[in-house]
Coordinates of C-alpha atoms in Angstrom, one line a residue:
X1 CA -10.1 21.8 -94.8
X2 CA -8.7 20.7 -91.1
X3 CA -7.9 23.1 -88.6
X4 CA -4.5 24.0 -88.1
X5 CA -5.3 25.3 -84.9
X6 CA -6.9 21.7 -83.7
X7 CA -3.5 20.2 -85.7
X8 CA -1.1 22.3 -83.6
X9 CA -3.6 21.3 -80.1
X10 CA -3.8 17.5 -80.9
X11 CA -1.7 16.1 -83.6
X12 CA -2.6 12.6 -82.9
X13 CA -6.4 13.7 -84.2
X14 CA -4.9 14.1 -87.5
X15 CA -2.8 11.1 -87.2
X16 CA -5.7 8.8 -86.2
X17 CA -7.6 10.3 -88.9
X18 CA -5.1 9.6 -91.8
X19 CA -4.6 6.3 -90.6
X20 CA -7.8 5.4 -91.1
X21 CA -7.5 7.0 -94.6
X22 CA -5.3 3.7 -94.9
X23 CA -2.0 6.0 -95.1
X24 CA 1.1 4.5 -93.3
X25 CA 2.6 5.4 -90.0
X26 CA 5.5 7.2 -91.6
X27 CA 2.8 9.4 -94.1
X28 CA 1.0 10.5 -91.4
X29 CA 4.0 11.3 -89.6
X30 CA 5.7 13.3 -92.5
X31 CA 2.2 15.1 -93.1
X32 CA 2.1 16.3 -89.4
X33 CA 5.9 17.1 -89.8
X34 CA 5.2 19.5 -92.7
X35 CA 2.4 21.0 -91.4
X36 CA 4.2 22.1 -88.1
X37 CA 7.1 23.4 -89.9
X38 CA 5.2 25.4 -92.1
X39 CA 2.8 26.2 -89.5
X40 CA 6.3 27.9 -87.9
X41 CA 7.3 28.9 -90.6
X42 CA 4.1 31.4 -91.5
X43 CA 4.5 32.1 -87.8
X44 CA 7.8 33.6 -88.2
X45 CA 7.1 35.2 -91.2
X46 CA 4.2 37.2 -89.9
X47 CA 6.2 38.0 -87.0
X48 CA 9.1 39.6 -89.1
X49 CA 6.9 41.4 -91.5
X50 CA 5.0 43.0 -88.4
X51 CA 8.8 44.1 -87.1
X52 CA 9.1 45.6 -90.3
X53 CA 6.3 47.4 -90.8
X54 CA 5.9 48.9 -87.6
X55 CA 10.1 50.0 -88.1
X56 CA 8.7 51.8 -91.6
X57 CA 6.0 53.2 -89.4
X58 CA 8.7 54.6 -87.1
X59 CA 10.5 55.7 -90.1
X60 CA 7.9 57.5 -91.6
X61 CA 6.6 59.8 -88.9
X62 CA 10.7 60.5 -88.0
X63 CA 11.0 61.1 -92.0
X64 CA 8.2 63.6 -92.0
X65 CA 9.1 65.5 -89.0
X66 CA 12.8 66.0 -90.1
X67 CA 11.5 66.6 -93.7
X68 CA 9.1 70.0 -92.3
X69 CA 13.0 70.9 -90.0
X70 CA 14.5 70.9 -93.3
X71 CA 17.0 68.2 -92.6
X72 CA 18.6 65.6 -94.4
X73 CA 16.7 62.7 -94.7
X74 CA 18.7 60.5 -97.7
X75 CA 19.6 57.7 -94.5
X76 CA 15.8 57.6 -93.8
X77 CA 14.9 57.3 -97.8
X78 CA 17.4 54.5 -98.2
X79 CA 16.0 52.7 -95.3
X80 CA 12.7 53.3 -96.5
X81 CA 13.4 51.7 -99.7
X82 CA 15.5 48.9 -97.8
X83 CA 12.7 48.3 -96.1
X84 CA 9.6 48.5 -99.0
X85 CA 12.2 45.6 -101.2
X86 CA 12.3 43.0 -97.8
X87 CA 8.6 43.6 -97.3
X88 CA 7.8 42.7 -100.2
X89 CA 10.2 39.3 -100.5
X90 CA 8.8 38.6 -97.2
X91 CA 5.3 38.8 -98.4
X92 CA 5.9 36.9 -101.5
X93 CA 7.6 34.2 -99.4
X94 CA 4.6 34.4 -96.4
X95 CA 2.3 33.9 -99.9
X96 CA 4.3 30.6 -100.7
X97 CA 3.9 29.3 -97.8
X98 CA 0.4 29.7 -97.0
X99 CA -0.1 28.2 -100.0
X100 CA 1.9 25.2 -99.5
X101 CA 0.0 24.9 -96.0
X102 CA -3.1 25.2 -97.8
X103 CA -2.4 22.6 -100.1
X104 CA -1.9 20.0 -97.4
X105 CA -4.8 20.9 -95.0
X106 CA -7.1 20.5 -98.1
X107 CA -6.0 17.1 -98.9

């Protein structure tokens, strides 16, 4: 499996490497192509699901605190549940990617 870290440092390792794997300038430049956007693309995705999570964290303590004050908390509940449904597209689409990336590295 190659290193995406070594990929993202030095793409021209890879390139040399699949050139002397007898692809063709314009594989090995469409391989490194995908790999950086997906490479981005997991990136972002991580980053957004850690937003998330750490606003549902937020949520959750305010939740509990207004809950024991006896206050409304229907806003918070549908935020909550906002919140559990785009975590867990994001997730399934962070999933699909990794794979994808995966897929390529190991070839």
């Amino acid at each position: 499996m190659l290193d995406l870290r070594l990929i993202e440092k030095d793409p021209t390792l890879l390139s040399k490497s699949l050139l002397k794997r007898n692809y063709t300038q314009e594989d090995t430049n469409n391989i490194i192509q995908q790999i950086a956007k997906l490479a981005e693309d997991r990136k972002k995705g991580i980053q957004k699901t850690d937003d998330l999570k750490n606003e549902r964290n937020q949520i959750s303590k305010e939740f509990g605190e207004l809950k024991k004050k006896g206050e409304d908390v229907s806003s918070l509940s549908k935020r909550m549940g906002f919140l559990k449904e785009e975590l867990e597209n994001l997730d399934s689409q962070l999933i699909e990617t990794e794979n994808q990336l995966n897929q390529i590295l190991l070839n």
